[in-house]
Structure formats: structure tokens, C-alpha cells
Short mmCIF file of C-alpha atoms in Angstrom, two decimals:
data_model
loop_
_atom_site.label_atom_id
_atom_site.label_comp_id
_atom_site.label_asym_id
_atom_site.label_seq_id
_atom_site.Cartn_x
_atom_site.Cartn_y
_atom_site.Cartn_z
CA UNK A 508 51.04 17.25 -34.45
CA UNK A 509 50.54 20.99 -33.50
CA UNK A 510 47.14 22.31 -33.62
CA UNK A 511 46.92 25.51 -35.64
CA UNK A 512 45.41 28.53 -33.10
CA UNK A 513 44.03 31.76 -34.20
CA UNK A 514 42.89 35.06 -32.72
CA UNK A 515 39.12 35.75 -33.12
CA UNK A 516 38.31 38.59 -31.04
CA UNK A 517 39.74 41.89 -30.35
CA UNK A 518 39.76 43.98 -27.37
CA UNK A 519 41.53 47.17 -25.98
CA UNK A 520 41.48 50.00 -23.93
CA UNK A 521 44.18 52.59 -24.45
CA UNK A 522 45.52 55.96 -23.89
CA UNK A 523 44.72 56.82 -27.66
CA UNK A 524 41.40 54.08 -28.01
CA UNK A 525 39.11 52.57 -26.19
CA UNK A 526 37.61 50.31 -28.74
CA UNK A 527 39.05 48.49 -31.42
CA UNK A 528 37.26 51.19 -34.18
CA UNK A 529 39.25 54.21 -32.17
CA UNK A 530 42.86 52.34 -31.20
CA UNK A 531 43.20 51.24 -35.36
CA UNK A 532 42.62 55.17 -36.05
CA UNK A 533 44.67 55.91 -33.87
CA UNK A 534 47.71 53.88 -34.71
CA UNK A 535 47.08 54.29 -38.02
CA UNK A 536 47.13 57.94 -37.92
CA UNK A 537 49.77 58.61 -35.25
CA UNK A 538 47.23 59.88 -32.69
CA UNK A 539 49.13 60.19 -29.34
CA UNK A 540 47.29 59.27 -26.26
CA UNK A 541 49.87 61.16 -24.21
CA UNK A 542 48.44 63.92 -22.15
CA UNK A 543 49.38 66.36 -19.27
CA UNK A 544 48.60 65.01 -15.97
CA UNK A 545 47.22 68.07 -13.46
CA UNK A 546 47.17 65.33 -10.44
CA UNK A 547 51.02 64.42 -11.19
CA UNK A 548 51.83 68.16 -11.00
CA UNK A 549 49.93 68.97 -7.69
CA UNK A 550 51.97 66.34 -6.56
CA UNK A 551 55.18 68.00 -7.24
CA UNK A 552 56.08 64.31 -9.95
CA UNK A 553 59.01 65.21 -11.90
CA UNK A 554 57.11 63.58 -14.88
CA UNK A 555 53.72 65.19 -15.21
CA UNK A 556 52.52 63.36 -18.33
CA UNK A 557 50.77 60.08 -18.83
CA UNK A 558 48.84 57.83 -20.74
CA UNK A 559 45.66 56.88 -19.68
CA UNK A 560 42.35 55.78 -21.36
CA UNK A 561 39.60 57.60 -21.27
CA UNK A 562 36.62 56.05 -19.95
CA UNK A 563 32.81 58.07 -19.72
CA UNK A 564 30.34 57.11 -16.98
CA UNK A 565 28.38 55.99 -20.41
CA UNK A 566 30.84 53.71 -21.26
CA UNK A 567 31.41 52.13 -17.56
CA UNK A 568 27.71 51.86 -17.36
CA UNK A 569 27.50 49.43 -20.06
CA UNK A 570 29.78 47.02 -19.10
CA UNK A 571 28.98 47.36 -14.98
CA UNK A 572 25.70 47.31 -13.38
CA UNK A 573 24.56 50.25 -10.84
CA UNK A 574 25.48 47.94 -7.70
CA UNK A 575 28.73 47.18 -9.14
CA UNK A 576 29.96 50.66 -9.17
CA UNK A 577 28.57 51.34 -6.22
CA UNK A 578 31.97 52.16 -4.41
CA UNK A 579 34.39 51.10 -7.42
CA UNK A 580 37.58 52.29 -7.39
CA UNK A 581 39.90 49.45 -9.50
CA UNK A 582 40.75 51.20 -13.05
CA UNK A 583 42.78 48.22 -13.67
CA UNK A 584 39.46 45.90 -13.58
CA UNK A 585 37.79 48.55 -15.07
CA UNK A 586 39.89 48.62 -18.69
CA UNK A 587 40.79 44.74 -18.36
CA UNK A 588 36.76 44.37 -18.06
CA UNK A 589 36.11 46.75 -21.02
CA UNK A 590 38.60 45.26 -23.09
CA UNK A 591 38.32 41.58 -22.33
CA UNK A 592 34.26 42.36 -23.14
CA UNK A 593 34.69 43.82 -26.46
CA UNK A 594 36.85 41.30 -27.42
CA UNK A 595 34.53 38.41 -26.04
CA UNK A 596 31.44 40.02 -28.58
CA UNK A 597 33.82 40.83 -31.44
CA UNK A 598 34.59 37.17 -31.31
CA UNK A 599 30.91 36.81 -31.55
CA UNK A 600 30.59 34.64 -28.50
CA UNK A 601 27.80 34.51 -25.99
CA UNK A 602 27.26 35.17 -22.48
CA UNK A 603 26.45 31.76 -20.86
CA UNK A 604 23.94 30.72 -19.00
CA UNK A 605 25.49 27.85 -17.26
CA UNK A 606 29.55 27.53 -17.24
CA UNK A 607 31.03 27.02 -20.57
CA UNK A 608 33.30 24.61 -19.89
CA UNK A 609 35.74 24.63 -22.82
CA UNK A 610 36.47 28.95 -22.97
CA UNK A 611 38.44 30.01 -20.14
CA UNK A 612 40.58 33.44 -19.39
CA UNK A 613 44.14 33.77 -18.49
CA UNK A 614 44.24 37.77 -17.76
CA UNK A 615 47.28 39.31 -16.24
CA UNK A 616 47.64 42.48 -14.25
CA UNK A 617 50.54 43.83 -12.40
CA UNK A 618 48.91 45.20 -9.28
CA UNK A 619 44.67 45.51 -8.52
CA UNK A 620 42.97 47.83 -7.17
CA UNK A 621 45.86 50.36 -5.79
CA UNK A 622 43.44 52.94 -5.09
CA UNK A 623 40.59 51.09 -3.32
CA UNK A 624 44.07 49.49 -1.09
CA UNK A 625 44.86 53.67 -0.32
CA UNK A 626 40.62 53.51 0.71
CA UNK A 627 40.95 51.26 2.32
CA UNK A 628 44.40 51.82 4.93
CA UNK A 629 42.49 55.30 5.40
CA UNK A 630 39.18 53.83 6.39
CA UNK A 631 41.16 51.42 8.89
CA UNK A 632 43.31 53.89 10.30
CA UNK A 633 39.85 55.81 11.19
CA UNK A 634 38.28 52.59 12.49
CA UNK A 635 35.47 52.59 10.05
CA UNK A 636 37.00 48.94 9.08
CA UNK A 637 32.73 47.79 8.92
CA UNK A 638 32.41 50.85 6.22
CA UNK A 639 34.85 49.24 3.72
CA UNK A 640 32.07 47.68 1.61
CA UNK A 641 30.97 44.49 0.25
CA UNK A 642 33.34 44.70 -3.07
CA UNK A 643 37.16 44.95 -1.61
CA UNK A 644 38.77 41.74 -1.59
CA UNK A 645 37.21 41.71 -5.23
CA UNK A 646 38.86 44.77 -6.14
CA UNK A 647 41.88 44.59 -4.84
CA UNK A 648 42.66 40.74 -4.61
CA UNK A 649 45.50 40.29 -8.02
CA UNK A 650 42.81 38.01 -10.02
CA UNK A 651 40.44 40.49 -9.82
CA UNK A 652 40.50 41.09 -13.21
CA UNK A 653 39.95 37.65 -14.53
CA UNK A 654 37.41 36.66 -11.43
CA UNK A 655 35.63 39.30 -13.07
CA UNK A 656 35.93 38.22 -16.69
CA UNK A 657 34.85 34.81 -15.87
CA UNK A 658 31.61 35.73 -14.04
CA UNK A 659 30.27 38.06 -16.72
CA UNK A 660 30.83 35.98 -19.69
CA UNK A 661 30.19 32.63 -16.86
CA UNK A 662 33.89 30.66 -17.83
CA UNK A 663 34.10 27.26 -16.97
CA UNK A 664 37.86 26.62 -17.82
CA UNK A 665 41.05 27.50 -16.14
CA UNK A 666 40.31 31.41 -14.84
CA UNK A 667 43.35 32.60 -13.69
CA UNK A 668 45.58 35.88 -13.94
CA UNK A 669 49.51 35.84 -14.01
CA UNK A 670 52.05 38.33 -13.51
CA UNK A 671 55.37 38.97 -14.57
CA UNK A 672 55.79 42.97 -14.92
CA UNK A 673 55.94 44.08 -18.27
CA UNK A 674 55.79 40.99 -20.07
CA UNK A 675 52.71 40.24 -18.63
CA UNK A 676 50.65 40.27 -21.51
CA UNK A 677 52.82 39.08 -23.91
CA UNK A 678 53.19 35.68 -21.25
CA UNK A 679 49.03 35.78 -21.10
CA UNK A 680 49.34 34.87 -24.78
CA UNK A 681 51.37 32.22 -24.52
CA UNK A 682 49.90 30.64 -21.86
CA UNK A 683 46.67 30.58 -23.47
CA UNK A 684 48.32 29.45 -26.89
CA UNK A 685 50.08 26.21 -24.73
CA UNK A 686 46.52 25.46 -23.10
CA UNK A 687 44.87 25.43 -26.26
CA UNK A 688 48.01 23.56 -27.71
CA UNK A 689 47.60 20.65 -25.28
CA UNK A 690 43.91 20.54 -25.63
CA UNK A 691 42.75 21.57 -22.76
CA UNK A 692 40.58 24.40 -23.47
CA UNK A 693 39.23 25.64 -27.03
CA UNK A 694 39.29 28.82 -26.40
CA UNK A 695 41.04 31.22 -23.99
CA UNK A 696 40.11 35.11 -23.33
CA UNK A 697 43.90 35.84 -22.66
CA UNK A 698 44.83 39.78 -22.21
CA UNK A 699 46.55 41.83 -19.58
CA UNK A 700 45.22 45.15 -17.75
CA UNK A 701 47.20 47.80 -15.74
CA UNK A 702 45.92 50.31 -13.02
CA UNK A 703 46.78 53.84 -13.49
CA UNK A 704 47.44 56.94 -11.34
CA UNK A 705 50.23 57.91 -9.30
CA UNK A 706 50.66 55.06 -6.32
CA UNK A 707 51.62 52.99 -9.54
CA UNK A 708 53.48 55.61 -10.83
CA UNK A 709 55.43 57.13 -8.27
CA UNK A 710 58.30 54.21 -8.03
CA UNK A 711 59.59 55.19 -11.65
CA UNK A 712 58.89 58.64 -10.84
CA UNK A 713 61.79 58.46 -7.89
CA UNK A 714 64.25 55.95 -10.01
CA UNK A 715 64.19 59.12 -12.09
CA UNK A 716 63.44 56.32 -15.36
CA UNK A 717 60.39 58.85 -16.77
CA UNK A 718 61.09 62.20 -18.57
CA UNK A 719 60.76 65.72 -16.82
CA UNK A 720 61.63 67.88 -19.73
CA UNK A 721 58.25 67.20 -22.11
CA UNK A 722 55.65 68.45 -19.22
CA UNK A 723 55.05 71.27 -21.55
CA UNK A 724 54.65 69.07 -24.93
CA UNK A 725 53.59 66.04 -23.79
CA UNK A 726 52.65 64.13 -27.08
CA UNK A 727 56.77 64.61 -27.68
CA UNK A 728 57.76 63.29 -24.45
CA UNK A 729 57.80 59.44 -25.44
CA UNK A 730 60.82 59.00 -27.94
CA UNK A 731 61.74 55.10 -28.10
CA UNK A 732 65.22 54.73 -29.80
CA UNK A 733 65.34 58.60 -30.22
CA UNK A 734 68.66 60.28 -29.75
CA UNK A 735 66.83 62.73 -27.15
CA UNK A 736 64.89 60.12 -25.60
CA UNK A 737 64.60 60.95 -21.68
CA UNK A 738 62.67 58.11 -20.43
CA UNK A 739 59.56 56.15 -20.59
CA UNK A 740 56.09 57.98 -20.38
CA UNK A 741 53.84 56.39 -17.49
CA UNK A 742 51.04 54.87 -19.12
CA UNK A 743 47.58 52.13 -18.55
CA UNK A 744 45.39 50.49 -20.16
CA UNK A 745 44.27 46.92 -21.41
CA UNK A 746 44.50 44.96 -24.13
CA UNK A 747 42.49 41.40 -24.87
CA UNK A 748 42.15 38.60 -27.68
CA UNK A 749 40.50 35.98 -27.97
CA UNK A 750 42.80 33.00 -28.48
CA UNK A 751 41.33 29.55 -30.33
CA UNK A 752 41.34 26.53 -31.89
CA UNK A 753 41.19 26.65 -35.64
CA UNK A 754 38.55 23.71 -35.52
CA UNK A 755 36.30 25.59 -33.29
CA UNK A 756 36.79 28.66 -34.98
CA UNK A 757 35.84 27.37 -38.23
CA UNK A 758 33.05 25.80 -36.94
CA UNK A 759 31.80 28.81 -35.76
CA UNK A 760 32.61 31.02 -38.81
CA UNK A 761 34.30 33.01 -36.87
CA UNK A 762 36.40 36.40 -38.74
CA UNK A 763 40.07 35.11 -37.91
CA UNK A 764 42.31 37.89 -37.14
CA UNK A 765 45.44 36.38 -37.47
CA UNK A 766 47.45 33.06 -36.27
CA UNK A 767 49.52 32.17 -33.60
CA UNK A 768 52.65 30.34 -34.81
CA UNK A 769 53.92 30.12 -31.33
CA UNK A 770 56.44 31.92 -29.32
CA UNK A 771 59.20 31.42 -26.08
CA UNK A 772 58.88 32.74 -22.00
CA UNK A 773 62.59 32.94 -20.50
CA UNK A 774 64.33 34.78 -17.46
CA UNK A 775 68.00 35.45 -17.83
CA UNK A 776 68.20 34.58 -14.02
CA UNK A 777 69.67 38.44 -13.17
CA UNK A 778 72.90 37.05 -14.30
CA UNK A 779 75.41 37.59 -17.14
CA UNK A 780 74.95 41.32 -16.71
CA UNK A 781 71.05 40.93 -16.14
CA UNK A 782 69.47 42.39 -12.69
CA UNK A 783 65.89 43.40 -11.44
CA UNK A 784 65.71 46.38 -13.92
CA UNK A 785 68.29 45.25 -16.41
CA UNK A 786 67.88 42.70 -19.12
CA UNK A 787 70.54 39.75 -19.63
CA UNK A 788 71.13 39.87 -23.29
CA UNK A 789 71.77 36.28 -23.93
CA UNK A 790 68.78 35.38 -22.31
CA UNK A 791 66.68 38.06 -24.45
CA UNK A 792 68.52 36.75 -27.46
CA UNK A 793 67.67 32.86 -26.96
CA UNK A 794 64.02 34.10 -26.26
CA UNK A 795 64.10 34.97 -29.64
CA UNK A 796 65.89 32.27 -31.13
CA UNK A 797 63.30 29.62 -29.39
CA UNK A 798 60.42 31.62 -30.18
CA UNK A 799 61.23 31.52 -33.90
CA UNK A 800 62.16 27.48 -33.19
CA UNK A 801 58.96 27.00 -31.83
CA UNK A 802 56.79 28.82 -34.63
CA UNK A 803 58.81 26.58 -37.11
CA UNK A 804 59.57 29.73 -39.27
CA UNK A 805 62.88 31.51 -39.56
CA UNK A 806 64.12 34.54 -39.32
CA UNK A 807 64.38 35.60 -42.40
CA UNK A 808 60.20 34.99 -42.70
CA UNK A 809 60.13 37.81 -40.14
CA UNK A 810 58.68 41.17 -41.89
CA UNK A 811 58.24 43.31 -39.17
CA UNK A 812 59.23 43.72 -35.21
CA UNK A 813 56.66 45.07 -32.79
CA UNK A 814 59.83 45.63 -29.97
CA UNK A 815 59.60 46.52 -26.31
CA UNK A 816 60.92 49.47 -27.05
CA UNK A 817 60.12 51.66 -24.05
CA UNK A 818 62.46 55.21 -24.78
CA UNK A 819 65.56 54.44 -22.43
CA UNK A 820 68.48 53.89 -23.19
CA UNK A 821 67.58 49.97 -22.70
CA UNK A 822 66.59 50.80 -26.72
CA UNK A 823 70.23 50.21 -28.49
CA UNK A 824 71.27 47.14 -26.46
CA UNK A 825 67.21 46.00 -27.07
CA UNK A 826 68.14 46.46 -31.13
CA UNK A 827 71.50 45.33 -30.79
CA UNK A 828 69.65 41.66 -29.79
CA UNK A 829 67.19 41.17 -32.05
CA UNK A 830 70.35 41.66 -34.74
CA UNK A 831 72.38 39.39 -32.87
CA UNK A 832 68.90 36.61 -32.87
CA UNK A 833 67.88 37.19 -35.85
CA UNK A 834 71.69 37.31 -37.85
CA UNK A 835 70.42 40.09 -39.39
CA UNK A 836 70.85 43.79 -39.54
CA UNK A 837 71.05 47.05 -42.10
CA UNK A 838 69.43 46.71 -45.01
CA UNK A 839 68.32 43.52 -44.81
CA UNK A 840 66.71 44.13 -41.18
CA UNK A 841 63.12 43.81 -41.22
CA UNK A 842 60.76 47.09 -40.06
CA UNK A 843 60.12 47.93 -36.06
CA UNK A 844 57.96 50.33 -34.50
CA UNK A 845 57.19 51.13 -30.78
CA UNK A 846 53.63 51.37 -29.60
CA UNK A 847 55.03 53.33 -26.65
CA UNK A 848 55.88 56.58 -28.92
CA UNK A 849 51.71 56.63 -28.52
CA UNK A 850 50.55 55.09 -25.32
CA UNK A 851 53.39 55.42 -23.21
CA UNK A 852 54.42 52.31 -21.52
CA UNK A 853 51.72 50.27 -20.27
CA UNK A 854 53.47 48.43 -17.80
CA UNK A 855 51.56 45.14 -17.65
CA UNK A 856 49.59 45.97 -19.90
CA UNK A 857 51.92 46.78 -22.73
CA UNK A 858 52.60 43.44 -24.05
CA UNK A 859 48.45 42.99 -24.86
CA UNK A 860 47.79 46.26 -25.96
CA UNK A 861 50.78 45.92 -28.32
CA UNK A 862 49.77 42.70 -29.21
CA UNK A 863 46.88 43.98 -29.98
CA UNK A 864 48.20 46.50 -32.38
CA UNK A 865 50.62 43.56 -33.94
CA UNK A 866 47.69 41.79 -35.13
CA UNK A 867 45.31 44.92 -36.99
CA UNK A 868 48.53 45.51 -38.88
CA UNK A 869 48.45 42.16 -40.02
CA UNK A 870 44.61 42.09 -40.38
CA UNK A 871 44.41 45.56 -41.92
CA UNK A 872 47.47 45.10 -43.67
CA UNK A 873 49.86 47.94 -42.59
CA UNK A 874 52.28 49.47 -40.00
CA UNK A 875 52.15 52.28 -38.33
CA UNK A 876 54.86 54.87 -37.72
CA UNK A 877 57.10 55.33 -34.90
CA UNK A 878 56.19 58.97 -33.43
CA UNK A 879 59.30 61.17 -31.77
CA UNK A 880 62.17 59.36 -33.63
CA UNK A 881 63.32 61.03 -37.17
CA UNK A 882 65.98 62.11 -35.04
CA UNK A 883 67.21 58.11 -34.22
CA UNK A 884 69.49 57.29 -31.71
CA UNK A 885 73.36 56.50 -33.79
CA UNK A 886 74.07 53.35 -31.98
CA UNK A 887 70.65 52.29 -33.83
CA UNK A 888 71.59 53.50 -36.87
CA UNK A 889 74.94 51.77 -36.52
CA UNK A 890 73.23 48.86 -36.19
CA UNK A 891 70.48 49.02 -38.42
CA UNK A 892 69.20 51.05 -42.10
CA UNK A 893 67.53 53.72 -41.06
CA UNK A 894 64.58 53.11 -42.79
CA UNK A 895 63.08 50.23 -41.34
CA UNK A 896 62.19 52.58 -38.38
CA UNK A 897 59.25 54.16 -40.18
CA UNK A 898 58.53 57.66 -39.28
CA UNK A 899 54.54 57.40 -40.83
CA UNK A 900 52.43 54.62 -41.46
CA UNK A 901 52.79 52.72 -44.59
CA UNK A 902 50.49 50.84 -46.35
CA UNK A 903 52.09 47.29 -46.85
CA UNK A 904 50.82 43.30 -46.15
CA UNK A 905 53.01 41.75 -43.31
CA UNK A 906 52.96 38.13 -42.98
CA UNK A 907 54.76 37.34 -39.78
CA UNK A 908 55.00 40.01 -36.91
CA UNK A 909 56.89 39.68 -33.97
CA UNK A 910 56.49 40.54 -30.66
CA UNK A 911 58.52 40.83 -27.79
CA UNK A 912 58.35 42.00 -24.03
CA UNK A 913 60.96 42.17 -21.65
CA UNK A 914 60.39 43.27 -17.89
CA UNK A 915 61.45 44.27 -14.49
CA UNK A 916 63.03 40.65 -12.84
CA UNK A 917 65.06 40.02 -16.17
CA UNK A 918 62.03 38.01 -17.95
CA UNK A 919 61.15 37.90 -21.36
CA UNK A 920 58.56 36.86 -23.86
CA UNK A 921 58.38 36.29 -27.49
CA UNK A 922 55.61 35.68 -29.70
CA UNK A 923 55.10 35.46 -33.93
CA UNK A 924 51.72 36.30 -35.12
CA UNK A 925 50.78 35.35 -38.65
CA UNK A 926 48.39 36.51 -41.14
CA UNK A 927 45.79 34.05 -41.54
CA UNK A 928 45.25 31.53 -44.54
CA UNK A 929 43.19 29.03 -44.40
#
């Protein structure tokens, strides 16, 4: 028999919120956390906007001790800390003593610490190798993130971070879901985190995949399944939950977010018209399919799509499969937004921070607008009525959500949130 899991704590750190009080303002509102970037224009980037949370000495202070910053340069540890920490109190949890053996963290990140590696080549190269401080491996090994987590909060469970570009996140879920599923942990602090700056950024900057024409107007330049959609904004960030068995959560009283019905992790293999940056549609489609097996809904119990969605013109084909999975389309097509028309994409942190924003809907009982789209894309609206792409945020009470993430190495992920009833 499948246990139920919910999601007790909420985390994030995000171009438009750091905090779970600002980011639900934000989304609510349609506050962009898109902003002109002066570093990506000094260095001549076509794209010279990003997303990027914004992060006081204040705020760093009260999450790192004076030592610990002492020659910190990882902003992916630094929003995956933030956010896994918020979400870790807002669960109400405590900071252990000894190790608590049944909480644990799976915390992904795409890359650590690109900034303290730049440090640290230019340090070598000047043979002052000894002056590389105490803190590098730390910072720049890939489970620096969750190493991290795990020795603040003192996690006694599996402590790991995965990786799988930018369905990261979205795959941190679910991996803490199947843990807690085959009672192995009660709890898991599962999230994803995502440095920021231009050594990330660069790559998509040369595959010409980001848009040069919005340096001017930045909170226009991310446009997911807009007809003048030019590319995905660069963005970072973090976003964290705290994932857990009803039973425990009950016990604790704990305020229960929402539920976890289940969900589906594929690859389409780079086959079938799939490739490193391109998505094999069958695959994305059967992600879906299994995911909505695997919750033991259907699709028609689906009220609302929190997509991928990341302004390319990846959009159409992205729509064109969840009409195909879900055998439904027009009218009768259920409502989908894009985070990204706010953040920008996230990278490997998009699927958490989204997730994130999946679940307040749900909680709060709403959805927010998509920003940059009344002018959507026709093969979209060939596809699909118009209307369920809200332009402003509605007040309404979703049941199911889902969420999907597809990323770079033709991998996918698929998860259905629920609100919570006891």
C-alpha cells in the first residue's frame, strides 16, 4: 500500500523573492525578477539581462557564520543554503544536536562553485596554490550544496545531490518522494540550487539560445509561448521543500502544504528526433502518461499545468505533448503558466523553484499569470483555447497541479502535486 507524502516546509530564493513571504507576492502580482546585467554588457554578452536573487550581507550573515564567509565565493551554495534553511524552520523542524537519523536531503545543483573554480585556476597559475584556503573542495566539489545542508541542520539520512540539467529539481522531488515511499527516510529536505554569473552563462550566450533584442526592457525579454519570443532569459536561484511522511507529519502538527501523488523520471535516449538540446517527444509524452499512472489520477483530474516552458521555440512542440498525453486540448485543456516569464530560466534550479510556486497556488489557492504572452504564439493557439494561458492571476482553488521539466541530455520529469485533505 502507498504511503501518502506531503510537503511541510517551504523554501526559495529567486530572482523576484528570496523568502517564501516575497516569491508569493511576487507571483501573485506579476513582479518580474528580470533585470539588466552591467557585468554581461562589459563583457560584450549578446544577452545582457538576467535573473538573479538578491541576497544582502544581512541576509548571508544569518544563515553563515563570519569564518564561513571568510573567502566564499559559491552563489549556488549560497541560495541552495538560504532556501533549503527557510524551508527546514517553516517546516518547524530543529537543528540537531546529534544526527537525526530519519530526515535526510537530496539537493541538486548543476555546477558548484564556478567562480571560486575561476579563483582558483588564477591562484595556481600564479603559484600561490598554499593561498587557496581552507573552504575549496567544499565550495566547489558538486555536493556542496547538500554537504552543507546536512551539517547545519546535522542529517543523518541519505545526503546526497543529483544532477540532471534542468530537470534537476523536479528529479530531487521524486527521489525524495521514492525514499520516503519505500520507507527509508521520514523526511527528506529535497530542492535544487543553481550558480549564477556569466561562466554559467556564457555557453547559451554563444548557442545564440538567449534574447539580444530586450537589453533595453528587460522585464519583456522572457516571453514563453509568445509569438515574439527570442529565447530564454539566463536566470539562478533555489528552490526547497520539505518532503514527508503523512504519519510523521501529523504527529508533529505540522501545516501541510500540499501532497505528493507521485510522478515519472524518463530520458528519450537522444533518439526518435531527441538529441543533447532537443527533446524526444514520445519520451516527454510517456513521462506524462506514467506520471499520471503513478499518482493513480487521470488526466482529466488535472486543473492546471506548471510547464517547462522556457520562451523558445521548444514551447509549441512542449504544448503540442502535453495535448497528445493528456488527450486533451481547446476548450477542454486545463490552465498553464510559465514561471520563466518572471525568473528567467533557472537552469537547475527551475524545476524547485517552480515547484515551489506549483504548490502556494495550491496552498493559497490561485494561479498566477503568464507575463509577455497576450500576444501567444498561433501554433499554441491552434492547439489550445486561448484562455487557459492566463495573462493575470486569478483567484481560483486547484486541486491537482502538474509539473514538468525537461532538460539538456533529452531527460524528463513529471510530478502531480495535490491540495491536501486529510
Amino acid at each position: 500500500m502507498k504511503k501518502r507524502i506531503v510537503i511541510t516546509g517551504l523554501g526559495v530564493a529567486a530572482p523576484n523573492g528570496v523568502g517564501i513571504p516575497a516569491f508569493m507576492n511576487a507571483i501573485k502580482n506579476g513582479v518580474s525578477g528580470i533585470r539588466h546585467n552591467p557585468l554581461l554588457e562589459q563583457l560584450q554578452f549578446s544577452c545582457q539581462i538576467s535573473g538573479e536573487p538578491e541576497i544582502s550581507d544581512e541576509l548571508k550573515a544569518q544563515y553563515f557564520t563570519e569564518l564561513e564567509l571568510r573567502g566564499f565565493n559559491s552563489s549556488g551554495i549560497l541560495y541552495g543554503v538560504i532556501a533549503g534553511i527557510e524551508a527546514w524552520k517553516n517546516a518547524g523542524l530543529l537543528f540537531n544536536e546529534t544526527p537525526d537519523w530519519d530526515s535526510g536531503a537530496v539537493f541538486g545543483s548543476g555546477t558548484s562553485g564556478i567562480d571560486k573554480f575561476r579563483e582558483s585556476i588564477y591562484k595556481i597559475d600564479e603559484l600561490q596554490t598554499r593561498r587557496l584556503g581552507s573552504t575549496v573542495v567544499a565550495q566547489t566539489m558538486n555536493s556542496g550544496v547538500s554537504a552543507y545542508l546536512g551539517g547545519k541542520i546535522g542529517l543523518g539520512n541519505q545526503v546526497t545531490t543529483n544532477s540532471s540539467a534542468c530537470t534537476t529539481g523536479t528529479e530531487a522531488i521524486l527521489m525524495a518522494y521514492d525514499r520516503i515511499q519505500s520507507g527509508q527516510a521520514k523526511r527528506i529536505l529535497a530542492g535544487s540550487t543553481s550558480d549564477s554569473g556569466p561562466y554559467i552563462w556564457a555557453g547559451f550566450d554563444t548557442l545564440r539560445v538567449c534574447p539580444s533584442k530586450y537589453n533595453e526592457a528587460p522585464t519583456e525579454g522572457s516571453r514563453p509561448m509568445s509569438a515574439s519570443a527570442a529565447g530564454f532569459v539566463p536566470g539562478s536561484g533555489a528552490g526547497a521543500m520539505v518532503v514527508e511522511d503523512l504519519e510523521s507529519a501529523l504527529e508533529r502538527n505540522a501545516v501541510i502544504y500540499a501532497e505528493i501523488l507521485g510522478g515519472n523520471v524518463n530520458s528519450g535516449g537522444q533518439r526518435d528526433g531527441g538529441s543533447m538540446t532537443a527533446p524526444n517527444s514520445i519520451a516527454v509524452q510517456k513521462c506524462i502518461e506514467n506520471a499520471i499512472i503513478n499518482a493513480g489520477i487521470t488526466a482529466n483530474d488535472i486543473d492546471a499545468i506548471n510547464g517547462h516552458l522556457t520562451a523558445t521555440t521548444k514551447d509549441s512542440l512542449e504544448i503540442e505533448n502535453w495535448t497528445k498525453a493528456l488527450d486533451r486540448n481547446g476548450a477542454d485543456f486545463p490552465y498553464i503558466n510559465s514561471l520563466k516569464s518572471l525568473t528567467g530560466h533557472c537552469l537547475s534550479a527551475s524545476g524547485s523553484i517552480e515547484s515551489v510556486a506549483a504548490v502556494l497556488q495550491l496552498h493559497e489557492g490561485f494561479l498566477f499569470g503568464n507575463n509577455n504572452c497576450s500576444d501567444l504564439h498561433h501554433e499554441i493557439t491552434a492547439l489550445i483555447d486561448p484562455s487557459k494561458v492566463l495573462l493575470n492571476t486569478i483567484n481560483s482553488n486547484p486541486k491537482i497541479i502538474a509539473k514538468a521539466s525537461f532538460g539538456f541530455g533529452d531527460v524528463n520529469a513529471c510530478v502531480l502535486f495535490k491540495k491536501f485533505e486529510n
